[in-house]
mmCIF file of C-alpha atoms and ligand atoms in Angstrom:
data_model
loop_
_atom_site.group_PDB
_atom_site.id
_atom_site.type_symbol
_atom_site.label_atom_id
_atom_site.label_comp_id
_atom_site.label_asym_id
_atom_site.label_seq_id
_atom_site.Cartn_x
_atom_site.Cartn_y
_atom_site.Cartn_z
ATOM 1 C CA MET A 1187 -32.785 1.519 13.450
ATOM 2 C CA LYS A 1188 -32.554 1.030 9.697
ATOM 3 C CA TRP A 1189 -30.597 -1.920 8.289
ATOM 4 C CA SER A 1190 -27.726 0.377 7.399
ATOM 5 C CA GLY A 1191 -27.574 1.567 11.009
ATOM 6 C CA VAL A 1192 -27.423 -2.002 12.349
ATOM 7 C CA PHE A 1193 -24.724 -2.942 9.868
ATOM 8 C CA LEU A 1194 -22.651 0.118 10.643
ATOM 9 C CA ALA A 1195 -22.956 -0.491 14.383
ATOM 10 C CA LEU A 1196 -21.613 -4.039 13.923
ATOM 11 C CA VAL A 1197 -18.800 -2.805 11.755
ATOM 12 C CA VAL A 1198 -17.855 -0.122 14.247
ATOM 13 C CA LEU A 1199 -17.784 -2.697 17.077
ATOM 14 C CA ALA A 1200 -15.484 -4.936 15.032
ATOM 15 C CA GLN A 1201 -13.243 -1.960 14.321
ATOM 16 C CA LEU A 1202 -13.076 -0.955 17.969
ATOM 17 C CA ARG A 1203 -11.887 -4.467 18.812
ATOM 18 C CA LEU A 1204 -9.104 -4.224 16.206
ATOM 19 C CA GLU A 1205 -8.142 -0.743 17.299
ATOM 20 C CA ALA A 1206 -7.888 -1.825 20.932
ATOM 21 C CA ALA A 1207 -5.173 -4.233 19.799
ATOM 22 C CA ALA A 1208 -3.449 -1.682 17.578
ATOM 23 C CA LEU A 1209 -0.178 0.073 18.186
ATOM 24 C CA ASP A 1210 -1.068 3.420 19.725
ATOM 25 C CA ASN A 1211 1.313 5.870 18.115
ATOM 26 C CA GLY A 1212 -1.205 8.364 16.818
ATOM 27 C CA VAL A 1213 -0.783 7.739 13.087
ATOM 28 C CA ALA A 1214 -2.203 5.651 10.247
ATOM 29 C CA ARG A 1215 -5.895 5.961 11.046
ATOM 30 C CA LEU A 1216 -6.138 5.763 7.238
ATOM 31 C CA PRO A 1217 -3.672 4.097 4.840
ATOM 32 C CA PRO A 1218 -0.668 6.287 4.002
ATOM 33 C CA MET A 1219 -0.212 7.757 0.520
ATOM 34 C CA GLY A 1220 2.958 9.104 -0.996
ATOM 35 C CA TRP A 1221 6.110 8.513 -2.958
ATOM 36 C CA SER A 1222 9.229 6.405 -2.354
ATOM 37 C CA THR A 1223 12.603 6.742 -4.020
ATOM 38 C CA TRP A 1224 12.842 2.974 -4.532
ATOM 39 C CA CYS A 1225 13.245 2.007 -8.177
ATOM 40 C CA THR A 1226 12.295 5.451 -9.380
ATOM 41 C CA GLU A 1227 15.267 5.761 -11.715
ATOM 42 C CA ASN A 1228 14.317 2.800 -13.847
ATOM 43 C CA ASP A 1229 13.924 3.775 -17.458
ATOM 44 C CA VAL A 1230 15.081 0.445 -18.785
ATOM 45 C CA LEU A 1231 15.539 -2.189 -16.099
ATOM 46 C CA PRO A 1232 13.011 -2.579 -13.311
ATOM 47 C CA CYS A 1233 14.443 -1.507 -9.970
ATOM 48 C CA TYR A 1234 17.846 -0.646 -11.343
ATOM 49 C CA ASP A 1235 18.407 2.398 -9.174
ATOM 50 C CA ASP A 1236 16.796 4.808 -6.740
ATOM 51 C CA PHE A 1237 16.199 8.427 -7.439
ATOM 52 C CA CYS A 1238 17.846 9.833 -4.410
ATOM 53 C CA ASN A 1239 19.864 12.939 -3.631
ATOM 54 C CA GLU A 1240 18.816 16.185 -2.026
ATOM 55 C CA GLN A 1241 18.247 18.094 -5.284
ATOM 56 C CA GLU A 1242 16.101 15.289 -6.658
ATOM 57 C CA ILE A 1243 14.104 14.946 -3.443
ATOM 58 C CA ARG A 1244 13.492 18.680 -3.345
ATOM 59 C CA SER A 1245 12.348 18.671 -6.944
ATOM 60 C CA VAL A 1246 9.920 15.821 -6.224
ATOM 61 C CA ALA A 1247 8.615 17.650 -3.130
ATOM 62 C CA ASP A 1248 8.071 20.808 -5.190
ATOM 63 C CA ALA A 1249 6.265 18.796 -7.858
ATOM 64 C CA MET A 1250 4.042 16.908 -5.405
ATOM 65 C CA ALA A 1251 3.015 20.145 -3.715
ATOM 66 C CA ALA A 1252 2.123 21.741 -7.055
ATOM 67 C CA ASN A 1253 0.900 19.016 -9.415
ATOM 68 C CA GLY A 1254 -2.166 17.939 -7.476
ATOM 69 C CA LEU A 1255 -0.694 14.884 -5.724
ATOM 70 C CA LYS A 1256 -0.564 16.511 -2.302
ATOM 71 C CA ASP A 1257 -4.146 17.728 -2.667
ATOM 72 C CA LEU A 1258 -5.233 14.170 -3.420
ATOM 73 C CA GLY A 1259 -3.583 12.958 -0.195
ATOM 74 C CA TYR A 1260 -0.179 11.766 -1.462
ATOM 75 C CA ASN A 1261 1.812 13.422 1.290
ATOM 76 C CA TYR A 1262 4.669 11.100 2.345
ATOM 77 C CA ILE A 1263 8.146 11.173 0.780
ATOM 78 C CA VAL A 1264 10.244 8.187 1.845
ATOM 79 C CA LEU A 1265 13.927 7.587 1.097
ATOM 80 C CA ASP A 1266 14.530 3.908 0.498
ATOM 81 C CA ASP A 1267 17.878 2.054 0.562
ATOM 82 C CA CYS A 1268 19.900 4.933 -0.860
ATOM 83 C CA TRP A 1269 20.664 7.505 1.792
ATOM 84 C CA GLY A 1270 22.788 6.080 4.673
ATOM 85 C CA GLY A 1271 26.432 7.157 4.839
ATOM 86 C CA GLY A 1272 27.718 5.437 8.001
ATOM 87 C CA ARG A 1273 28.032 6.432 11.664
ATOM 88 C CA ASP A 1274 29.890 9.270 13.350
ATOM 89 C CA ALA A 1275 32.256 8.934 16.328
ATOM 90 C CA GLN A 1276 29.244 8.673 18.689
ATOM 91 C CA ASN A 1277 27.638 6.024 16.487
ATOM 92 C CA ASN A 1278 24.930 8.385 15.286
ATOM 93 C CA ILE A 1279 23.712 7.310 11.868
ATOM 94 C CA ILE A 1280 24.575 9.891 9.207
ATOM 95 C CA PRO A 1281 23.475 10.389 5.617
ATOM 96 C CA ASP A 1282 25.667 9.854 2.580
ATOM 97 C CA ALA A 1283 27.310 13.292 2.326
ATOM 98 C CA SER A 1284 27.724 13.049 -1.427
ATOM 99 C CA ARG A 1285 23.959 12.733 -1.810
ATOM 100 C CA PHE A 1286 22.759 14.806 1.161
ATOM 101 C CA PRO A 1287 25.428 17.457 1.838
ATOM 102 C CA SER A 1288 22.964 19.745 3.649
ATOM 103 C CA GLY A 1289 21.939 17.042 6.107
ATOM 104 C CA MET A 1290 18.634 15.418 6.893
ATOM 105 C CA LYS A 1291 17.145 18.021 9.227
ATOM 106 C CA ASN A 1292 17.507 20.574 6.497
ATOM 107 C CA LEU A 1293 15.752 18.328 3.985
ATOM 108 C CA THR A 1294 12.956 17.529 6.455
ATOM 109 C CA ASP A 1295 12.346 21.238 6.943
ATOM 110 C CA TYR A 1296 12.175 21.746 3.185
ATOM 111 C CA ILE A 1297 9.639 18.933 2.803
ATOM 112 C CA HIS A 1298 7.555 20.002 5.802
ATOM 113 C CA ALA A 1299 7.453 23.570 4.490
ATOM 114 C CA ARG A 1300 5.611 22.193 1.456
ATOM 115 C CA GLY A 1301 2.988 20.512 3.626
ATOM 116 C CA LEU A 1302 4.472 17.055 3.082
ATOM 117 C CA LEU A 1303 5.803 14.388 5.452
ATOM 118 C CA PHE A 1304 9.195 12.709 5.359
ATOM 119 C CA GLY A 1305 10.606 9.297 6.168
ATOM 120 C CA VAL A 1306 13.586 6.996 5.701
ATOM 121 C CA TYR A 1307 14.415 3.341 5.297
ATOM 122 C CA THR A 1308 16.519 1.339 7.696
ATOM 123 C CA ASP A 1309 17.200 -2.345 8.296
ATOM 124 C CA VAL A 1310 17.013 -4.809 11.209
ATOM 125 C CA GLY A 1311 20.676 -5.829 10.640
ATOM 126 C CA THR A 1312 23.985 -3.977 10.512
ATOM 127 C CA THR A 1313 23.790 -3.389 6.755
ATOM 128 C CA THR A 1314 20.983 -2.780 4.294
ATOM 129 C CA CYS A 1315 19.843 -5.050 1.476
ATOM 130 C CA ARG A 1316 21.319 -3.496 -1.589
ATOM 131 C CA GLY A 1317 23.775 -0.723 -1.018
ATOM 132 C CA GLY A 1318 25.475 -2.240 2.026
ATOM 133 C CA ARG A 1319 24.529 0.997 3.757
ATOM 134 C CA PRO A 1320 24.155 1.133 7.577
ATOM 135 C CA GLY A 1321 21.261 -0.763 9.117
ATOM 136 C CA SER A 1322 20.097 -0.051 12.660
ATOM 137 C CA TRP A 1323 21.499 -3.076 14.510
ATOM 138 C CA PRO A 1324 22.515 -2.747 17.359
ATOM 139 C CA PHE A 1325 21.543 0.920 17.617
ATOM 140 C CA TYR A 1326 17.738 0.806 17.453
ATOM 141 C CA GLU A 1327 17.143 3.259 20.314
ATOM 142 C CA GLN A 1328 19.847 5.615 19.183
ATOM 143 C CA ASP A 1329 18.640 5.564 15.578
ATOM 144 C CA ALA A 1330 15.061 6.169 16.683
ATOM 145 C CA ARG A 1331 16.254 9.221 18.624
ATOM 146 C CA VAL A 1332 18.257 10.501 15.656
ATOM 147 C CA PHE A 1333 15.286 9.968 13.302
ATOM 148 C CA ALA A 1334 13.016 11.873 15.698
ATOM 149 C CA SER A 1335 15.598 14.673 15.995
ATOM 150 C CA TRP A 1336 15.534 15.045 12.212
ATOM 151 C CA GLY A 1337 11.752 15.484 12.469
ATOM 152 C CA LEU A 1338 10.926 12.328 10.527
ATOM 153 C CA ASP A 1339 7.358 11.106 10.163
ATOM 154 C CA TYR A 1340 7.914 7.605 8.772
ATOM 155 C CA VAL A 1341 10.445 4.797 9.182
ATOM 156 C CA LYS A 1342 10.549 1.632 7.082
ATOM 157 C CA MET A 1343 12.594 -1.262 8.437
ATOM 158 C CA ASP A 1344 13.835 -3.958 6.063
ATOM 159 C CA TRP A 1345 14.843 -7.574 6.705
ATOM 160 C CA CYS A 1346 18.363 -8.163 5.308
ATOM 161 C CA HIS A 1347 21.213 -9.593 7.409
ATOM 162 C CA GLU A 1348 18.942 -10.042 10.413
ATOM 163 C CA PRO A 1349 20.784 -10.646 13.702
ATOM 164 C CA SER A 1350 20.467 -14.261 14.826
ATOM 165 C CA GLY A 1351 18.636 -15.373 17.940
ATOM 166 C CA PHE A 1352 15.597 -13.110 17.511
ATOM 167 C CA THR A 1353 12.248 -13.508 15.851
ATOM 168 C CA ALA A 1354 11.065 -10.876 13.416
ATOM 169 C CA GLN A 1355 8.372 -9.930 15.878
ATOM 170 C CA GLU A 1356 10.968 -9.314 18.600
ATOM 171 C CA LEU A 1357 13.211 -7.190 16.404
ATOM 172 C CA TYR A 1358 10.381 -5.072 15.015
ATOM 173 C CA THR A 1359 8.868 -4.711 18.487
ATOM 174 C CA ASN A 1360 12.200 -3.352 19.741
ATOM 175 C CA MET A 1361 12.266 -0.698 17.045
ATOM 176 C CA SER A 1362 8.595 0.081 17.497
ATOM 177 C CA GLN A 1363 9.148 0.722 21.210
ATOM 178 C CA ALA A 1364 12.258 2.749 20.500
ATOM 179 C CA LEU A 1365 10.299 4.956 18.101
ATOM 180 C CA ASN A 1366 7.444 5.338 20.593
ATOM 181 C CA LYS A 1367 9.872 6.370 23.315
ATOM 182 C CA THR A 1368 10.915 9.387 21.275
ATOM 183 C CA GLY A 1369 7.433 10.818 21.755
ATOM 184 C CA ARG A 1370 7.234 11.735 18.084
ATOM 185 C CA PRO A 1371 4.384 10.131 16.105
ATOM 186 C CA ILE A 1372 6.277 8.169 13.460
ATOM 187 C CA PHE A 1373 4.626 5.781 11.007
ATOM 188 C CA PHE A 1374 6.427 2.439 11.370
ATOM 189 C CA SER A 1375 6.523 0.269 8.239
ATOM 190 C CA ILE A 1376 7.460 -3.381 8.802
ATOM 191 C CA CYS A 1377 9.176 -4.941 5.790
ATOM 192 C CA GLU A 1378 10.019 -8.590 6.482
ATOM 193 C CA TRP A 1379 8.515 -9.819 3.221
ATOM 194 C CA GLY A 1380 5.668 -11.757 4.800
ATOM 195 C CA ARG A 1381 7.991 -14.468 6.037
ATOM 196 C CA SER A 1382 6.615 -14.910 9.551
ATOM 197 C CA ASP A 1383 2.969 -14.050 8.776
ATOM 198 C CA PRO A 1384 3.422 -10.473 10.032
ATOM 199 C CA TRP A 1385 -0.295 -9.801 9.560
ATOM 200 C CA THR A 1386 -0.852 -11.955 12.681
ATOM 201 C CA TRP A 1387 1.289 -9.687 14.908
ATOM 202 C CA GLY A 1388 1.853 -6.510 12.878
ATOM 203 C CA MET A 1389 -1.084 -4.560 14.264
ATOM 204 C CA LYS A 1390 0.506 -4.413 17.748
ATOM 205 C CA VAL A 1391 3.925 -3.490 16.419
ATOM 206 C CA GLY A 1392 3.704 -1.310 13.334
ATOM 207 C CA ASN A 1393 1.431 0.693 11.080
ATOM 208 C CA SER A 1394 1.875 -1.507 8.001
ATOM 209 C CA TRP A 1395 3.504 -4.809 7.224
ATOM 210 C CA ARG A 1396 4.705 -6.099 3.887
ATOM 211 C CA VAL A 1397 2.759 -9.269 3.110
ATOM 212 C CA GLY A 1398 5.264 -10.755 0.662
ATOM 213 C CA PRO A 1399 8.292 -10.335 -1.585
ATOM 214 C CA ASP A 1400 9.008 -7.140 -3.500
ATOM 215 C CA HIS A 1401 6.484 -6.067 -6.097
ATOM 216 C CA LEU A 1402 8.198 -6.039 -9.468
ATOM 217 C CA PRO A 1403 6.646 -3.960 -12.249
ATOM 218 C CA VAL A 1404 5.459 -7.050 -14.119
ATOM 219 C CA TRP A 1405 2.122 -8.824 -14.191
ATOM 220 C CA TRP A 1406 3.159 -12.310 -13.173
ATOM 221 C CA THR A 1407 6.264 -14.174 -12.021
ATOM 222 C CA PRO A 1408 6.830 -17.821 -11.133
ATOM 223 C CA PRO A 1409 6.485 -18.020 -7.336
ATOM 224 C CA PHE A 1410 9.732 -16.855 -5.726
ATOM 225 C CA GLN A 1411 11.139 -16.824 -2.238
ATOM 226 C CA GLN A 1412 12.124 -13.335 -1.205
ATOM 227 C CA ASP A 1413 15.776 -12.562 -1.531
ATOM 228 C CA PRO A 1414 17.271 -9.223 -2.381
ATOM 229 C CA GLY A 1415 16.573 -8.579 -6.024
ATOM 230 C CA GLN A 1416 13.736 -11.097 -6.317
ATOM 231 C CA GLY A 1417 10.100 -10.283 -6.315
ATOM 232 C CA GLN A 1418 6.658 -10.976 -7.648
ATOM 233 C CA GLY A 1419 4.175 -9.622 -10.143
ATOM 234 C CA THR A 1420 0.876 -7.886 -9.548
ATOM 235 C CA ALA A 1421 -1.222 -11.009 -10.218
ATOM 236 C CA ASN A 1422 0.797 -13.004 -7.654
ATOM 237 C CA ILE A 1423 0.158 -10.319 -5.054
ATOM 238 C CA ILE A 1424 -3.574 -10.216 -5.755
ATOM 239 C CA GLU A 1425 -3.776 -13.970 -5.180
ATOM 240 C CA HIS A 1426 -1.735 -13.712 -1.995
ATOM 241 C CA MET A 1427 -3.952 -10.989 -0.511
ATOM 242 C CA ALA A 1428 -7.076 -13.165 -0.475
ATOM 243 C CA GLY A 1429 -8.032 -13.881 3.135
ATOM 244 C CA LEU A 1430 -5.835 -11.230 4.772
ATOM 245 C CA SER A 1431 -8.395 -8.442 5.169
ATOM 246 C CA SER A 1432 -9.450 -9.206 8.732
ATOM 247 C CA TYR A 1433 -5.957 -8.566 10.108
ATOM 248 C CA ALA A 1434 -5.805 -4.925 9.032
ATOM 249 C CA GLY A 1435 -7.724 -1.790 9.903
ATOM 250 C CA PRO A 1436 -7.265 1.685 11.349
ATOM 251 C CA GLY A 1437 -3.740 1.907 12.765
ATOM 252 C CA GLY A 1438 -2.229 -0.987 10.767
ATOM 253 C CA TRP A 1439 -2.458 -2.004 7.112
ATOM 254 C CA ASN A 1440 -1.567 -4.956 4.909
ATOM 255 C CA ASP A 1441 1.203 -3.689 2.620
ATOM 256 C CA PRO A 1442 1.380 -5.359 -0.810
ATOM 257 C CA ASP A 1443 4.376 -3.093 -1.597
ATOM 258 C CA PHE A 1444 4.864 -0.171 -3.954
ATOM 259 C CA LEU A 1445 2.692 0.872 -6.849
ATOM 260 C CA MET A 1446 4.507 1.049 -10.189
ATOM 261 C CA PRO A 1447 2.345 3.388 -12.290
ATOM 262 C CA GLY A 1448 3.635 4.387 -15.698
ATOM 263 C CA TYR A 1449 6.023 1.484 -15.881
ATOM 264 C CA TRP A 1450 6.002 0.241 -19.438
ATOM 265 C CA TRP A 1451 6.235 -3.451 -18.520
ATOM 266 C CA LEU A 1452 2.659 -3.232 -17.231
ATOM 267 C CA SER A 1453 -0.205 -2.640 -19.699
ATOM 268 C CA GLU A 1454 -2.812 0.051 -19.092
ATOM 269 C CA ASN A 1455 -5.339 -2.591 -17.976
ATOM 270 C CA GLU A 1456 -2.800 -4.108 -15.606
ATOM 271 C CA GLN A 1457 -1.955 -0.762 -14.063
ATOM 272 C CA ILE A 1458 -5.636 0.013 -13.570
ATOM 273 C CA SER A 1459 -6.193 -3.410 -11.974
ATOM 274 C CA GLU A 1460 -3.224 -2.833 -9.684
ATOM 275 C CA PHE A 1461 -4.461 0.561 -8.497
ATOM 276 C CA SER A 1462 -8.036 -0.701 -8.038
ATOM 277 C CA PHE A 1463 -6.895 -3.544 -5.790
ATOM 278 C CA TRP A 1464 -4.550 -1.428 -3.691
ATOM 279 C CA CYS A 1465 -7.514 0.930 -3.149
ATOM 280 C CA LEU A 1466 -9.935 -1.893 -2.288
ATOM 281 C CA TRP A 1467 -7.507 -3.462 0.201
ATOM 282 C CA ALA A 1468 -7.066 -0.138 2.035
ATOM 283 C CA SER A 1469 -3.357 -0.647 1.467
ATOM 284 C CA PRO A 1470 -0.636 1.998 1.485
ATOM 285 C CA LEU A 1471 -0.611 3.901 -1.821
ATOM 286 C CA ILE A 1472 3.114 4.547 -2.031
ATOM 287 C CA VAL A 1473 4.239 5.173 -5.582
ATOM 288 C CA ALA A 1474 7.701 4.110 -6.728
ATOM 289 C CA THR A 1475 8.008 5.787 -10.104
ATOM 290 C CA ASP A 1476 8.889 9.387 -10.946
ATOM 291 C CA VAL A 1477 5.841 11.391 -9.841
ATOM 292 C CA ARG A 1478 7.092 14.637 -11.329
ATOM 293 C CA VAL A 1479 5.688 13.271 -14.572
ATOM 294 C CA LEU A 1480 2.031 12.316 -14.345
ATOM 295 C CA SER A 1481 1.059 12.099 -18.023
ATOM 296 C CA ASP A 1482 1.665 8.334 -18.051
ATOM 297 C CA LYS A 1483 0.149 7.695 -14.614
ATOM 298 C CA LYS A 1484 -3.177 9.534 -14.680
ATOM 299 C CA HIS A 1485 -4.974 6.625 -13.081
ATOM 300 C CA ILE A 1486 -3.350 7.268 -9.675
ATOM 301 C CA LEU A 1487 -5.257 10.572 -9.714
ATOM 302 C CA ASN A 1488 -8.678 8.854 -9.786
ATOM 303 C CA LYS A 1489 -10.486 10.518 -6.889
ATOM 304 C CA GLU A 1490 -13.276 7.954 -6.764
ATOM 305 C CA ALA A 1491 -10.777 5.101 -6.429
ATOM 306 C CA ILE A 1492 -8.761 7.004 -3.822
ATOM 307 C CA ALA A 1493 -11.966 7.640 -1.843
ATOM 308 C CA VAL A 1494 -12.397 3.848 -1.564
ATOM 309 C CA ASN A 1495 -8.852 3.521 -0.212
ATOM 310 C CA GLN A 1496 -9.303 6.398 2.213
ATOM 311 C CA ASP A 1497 -12.845 5.546 3.309
ATOM 312 C CA LYS A 1498 -13.168 6.447 6.967
ATOM 313 C CA LEU A 1499 -14.377 3.004 8.083
ATOM 314 C CA GLY A 1500 -10.936 1.661 7.132
ATOM 315 C CA ILE A 1501 -12.189 -1.834 6.340
ATOM 316 C CA PRO A 1502 -9.983 -3.685 3.838
ATOM 317 C CA GLY A 1503 -11.727 -5.535 1.013
ATOM 318 C CA ASP A 1504 -11.411 -9.254 0.337
ATOM 319 C CA ARG A 1505 -12.360 -11.919 -2.191
ATOM 320 C CA ILE A 1506 -15.981 -13.067 -2.066
ATOM 321 C CA ALA A 1507 -16.154 -15.249 -5.195
ATOM 322 C CA ASN A 1508 -13.658 -17.262 -7.254
ATOM 323 C CA TYR A 1509 -15.446 -18.763 -10.269
ATOM 324 C CA THR A 1510 -14.249 -21.803 -12.195
ATOM 325 C CA ASP A 1511 -13.858 -19.805 -15.425
ATOM 326 C CA GLY A 1512 -11.330 -17.567 -13.658
ATOM 327 C CA GLY A 1513 -13.527 -14.576 -12.837
ATOM 328 C CA GLN A 1514 -13.320 -13.248 -9.276
ATOM 329 C CA VAL A 1515 -15.301 -10.815 -7.146
ATOM 330 C CA TRP A 1516 -13.832 -8.765 -4.302
ATOM 331 C CA ALA A 1517 -15.734 -6.355 -2.034
ATOM 332 C CA LYS A 1518 -15.252 -3.765 0.692
ATOM 333 C CA PRO A 1519 -17.904 -1.967 2.767
ATOM 334 C CA LEU A 1520 -17.893 1.833 2.716
ATOM 335 C CA SER A 1521 -18.992 4.298 5.364
ATOM 336 C CA ASN A 1522 -21.914 5.643 3.314
ATOM 337 C CA GLY A 1523 -23.677 2.250 3.278
ATOM 338 C CA SER A 1524 -22.371 1.296 -0.181
ATOM 339 C CA TRP A 1525 -19.840 -1.387 -1.130
ATOM 340 C CA ALA A 1526 -16.870 -1.066 -3.453
ATOM 341 C CA VAL A 1527 -16.679 -4.143 -5.679
ATOM 342 C CA ILE A 1528 -14.020 -5.382 -8.098
ATOM 343 C CA LEU A 1529 -14.871 -7.846 -10.857
ATOM 344 C CA TYR A 1530 -11.491 -9.241 -11.833
ATOM 345 C CA ASN A 1531 -10.315 -11.457 -14.675
ATOM 346 C CA PRO A 1532 -6.915 -13.035 -13.891
ATOM 347 C CA ASN A 1533 -6.998 -15.284 -16.988
ATOM 348 C CA PHE A 1534 -4.010 -15.064 -19.295
ATOM 349 C CA PHE A 1535 -6.063 -14.729 -22.487
ATOM 350 C CA GLU A 1536 -9.841 -15.301 -22.337
ATOM 351 C CA SER A 1537 -12.312 -12.561 -21.523
ATOM 352 C CA VAL A 1538 -15.113 -13.611 -19.168
ATOM 353 C CA ASP A 1539 -18.497 -12.361 -18.023
ATOM 354 C CA ILE A 1540 -18.278 -11.835 -14.249
ATOM 355 C CA PRO A 1541 -21.501 -11.801 -12.232
ATOM 356 C CA VAL A 1542 -22.031 -10.624 -8.680
ATOM 357 C CA SER A 1543 -25.340 -11.034 -6.892
ATOM 358 C CA TRP A 1544 -26.104 -8.786 -3.946
ATOM 359 C CA ASP A 1545 -26.597 -11.878 -1.768
ATOM 360 C CA GLN A 1546 -22.899 -12.689 -2.141
ATOM 361 C CA ILE A 1547 -21.882 -9.442 -0.479
ATOM 362 C CA ARG A 1548 -21.243 -9.881 3.223
ATOM 363 C CA GLY A 1549 -23.468 -7.591 5.276
ATOM 364 C CA TRP A 1550 -25.888 -6.903 2.444
ATOM 365 C CA PRO A 1551 -29.140 -5.657 4.022
ATOM 366 C CA ALA A 1552 -31.288 -8.706 4.774
ATOM 367 C CA MET A 1553 -34.302 -6.456 5.076
ATOM 368 C CA GLN A 1554 -34.374 -5.962 1.357
ATOM 369 C CA GLN A 1555 -37.323 -8.020 0.202
ATOM 370 C CA ALA A 1556 -36.758 -10.785 -2.342
ATOM 371 C CA GLY A 1557 -38.573 -8.774 -4.992
ATOM 372 C CA ASN A 1558 -36.836 -5.577 -4.081
ATOM 373 C CA LYS A 1559 -33.137 -6.406 -4.197
ATOM 374 C CA LYS A 1560 -32.065 -3.407 -6.154
ATOM 375 C CA ALA A 1561 -28.888 -1.422 -6.133
ATOM 376 C CA LEU A 1562 -27.423 1.555 -7.887
ATOM 377 C CA VAL A 1563 -24.184 0.659 -9.651
ATOM 378 C CA ARG A 1564 -21.465 3.208 -10.452
ATOM 379 C CA ASP A 1565 -18.333 2.565 -12.486
ATOM 380 C CA LEU A 1566 -15.320 4.171 -10.795
ATOM 381 C CA TRP A 1567 -13.170 4.240 -13.929
ATOM 382 C CA LYS A 1568 -15.858 5.435 -16.351
ATOM 383 C CA HIS A 1569 -17.114 7.865 -13.679
ATOM 384 C CA GLU A 1570 -20.661 7.006 -14.700
ATOM 385 C CA ASN A 1571 -23.691 5.473 -13.045
ATOM 386 C CA GLN A 1572 -24.605 2.149 -14.616
ATOM 387 C CA GLY A 1573 -28.255 2.269 -13.588
ATOM 388 C CA VAL A 1574 -30.258 0.370 -10.986
ATOM 389 C CA TRP A 1575 -29.742 -3.400 -11.015
ATOM 390 C CA ALA A 1576 -32.065 -5.955 -9.476
ATOM 391 C CA VAL A 1577 -30.524 -8.999 -7.734
ATOM 392 C CA GLY A 1578 -26.999 -8.448 -9.024
ATOM 393 C CA PHE A 1579 -24.705 -7.041 -11.706
ATOM 394 C CA LEU A 1580 -22.921 -8.594 -14.654
ATOM 395 C CA GLY A 1581 -19.535 -7.345 -15.796
ATOM 396 C CA LYS A 1582 -19.677 -8.254 -19.494
ATOM 397 C CA ARG A 1583 -16.633 -9.536 -21.309
ATOM 398 C CA VAL A 1584 -14.061 -8.347 -18.776
ATOM 399 C CA GLU A 1585 -10.715 -8.639 -20.559
ATOM 400 C CA ALA A 1586 -7.817 -10.745 -19.286
ATOM 401 C CA HIS A 1587 -5.888 -8.946 -16.484
ATOM 402 C CA ALA A 1588 -8.611 -6.278 -16.322
ATOM 403 C CA VAL A 1589 -11.173 -5.225 -13.714
ATOM 404 C CA ARG A 1590 -14.486 -3.467 -13.444
ATOM 405 C CA PHE A 1591 -14.304 -1.323 -10.317
ATOM 406 C CA ILE A 1592 -17.784 -0.328 -9.144
ATOM 407 C CA THR A 1593 -19.678 0.892 -6.133
ATOM 408 C CA VAL A 1594 -22.991 -0.717 -5.267
ATOM 409 C CA THR A 1595 -25.569 1.140 -3.203
ATOM 410 C CA PRO A 1596 -28.728 -0.598 -1.924
ATOM 411 C CA TYR A 1597 -31.651 1.209 -3.477
ATOM 412 C CA GLY A 1598 -35.212 1.668 -2.304
ATOM 413 C CA ALA A 1599 -34.875 -0.675 0.701
HETATM 414 C C1 LIG B 2878 14.198 -5.052 -0.032
HETATM 415 C C2 LIG B 2878 12.834 -4.397 0.221
HETATM 416 C C3 LIG B 2878 12.542 -3.376 -0.864
HETATM 417 C C4 LIG B 2878 13.631 -2.329 -0.930
HETATM 418 C C5 LIG B 2878 14.992 -2.993 -1.062
HETATM 419 C C6 LIG B 2878 16.120 -1.997 -0.865
HETATM 420 O O1 LIG B 2878 14.220 -5.817 -1.184
HETATM 421 O O2 LIG B 2878 11.839 -5.376 0.262
HETATM 422 O O3 LIG B 2878 11.279 -2.751 -0.643
HETATM 423 O O4 LIG B 2878 13.562 -1.549 0.238
HETATM 424 O O5 LIG B 2878 15.192 -4.045 -0.118
HETATM 425 O O6 LIG B 2878 17.356 -2.575 -0.991
#
């Protein structure tokens, strides 16, 4: 067996172990991709309002089906905290009639007819975080049945006003079981802001788990506790994700929260860094800006980056080097025997040269002889091969907040 065969066999064994522990609800073999209403209407202030009524949702569905997003794999549409209207006389949850006069089943059918999937937000408590809309407590089973009857494919459950006397794991497990009982495969997104280390139990309970506070469309924030309306920048999230890769895999993913492409508070470099990391982590690629307009968010269309996110091995990447001058290296194995590698400069101002040697990459073929440690390097943003490199690669003068996103393929072993 060649080195690549041995490595792949080990990887597959590790994956089987993770999958045996995973929630078996038939979805999320690969990270989900799509669009959420959260924060979409935010021309001036970040997260000022959702973009959320049935005409708007239909227009986004039409756009996603036609503008290339669906073909790239962005196929979920998820209503965030903007749709609930209350409960009827039988306590069935109902949508806000002023926003969704035709009802949810009707909207699901519209979205499904365009080859897309549909989901909604709910909350562990009686009311949601922002709008004071209905949460699912104490109607988890009933809500799960109603969601399934609408034909939903995705449910996100938030963490405001949590009922006392239960752990997060217990509450989310209750909803997970309620959803499973419906018999409909429904992606279950746990959103308790990383408070009780959900990566340690999320795989058994849901298909993704938020690892921390909300992602605000800014690069950096002072460290915050999560509370409604608070959040953290992209750089904070990148730091937080180090060390979490081993908890996620096919069936359940670390969720660093929404992508904010096109948001003017983030520079082009910052947006490219953000997308590169979300791809490397095999994290959900759920976009929370208006995807009917793509001219200012072309980078989310990068097929080579998306292929890293959607690689069939489903192994999340992690940090492999953290140099004293600030430069960092992150890596993720791919199913074709290559690795995706990010050279990242989190410094506030200085550019740095960032080296990676093949020996640093976990699983690198040991059979490569000392004199023959060569690899083909490809730049996933330039869409160009960078030649064959012996021993390692040097990302020259990587600017502050920027990345080089490359694949590395052992050559001539
Ligand atoms: C919390 C969640 C966000 C969003 C809002 C809605 O802050 O973490 O993702 O759903 O609530 O109010």
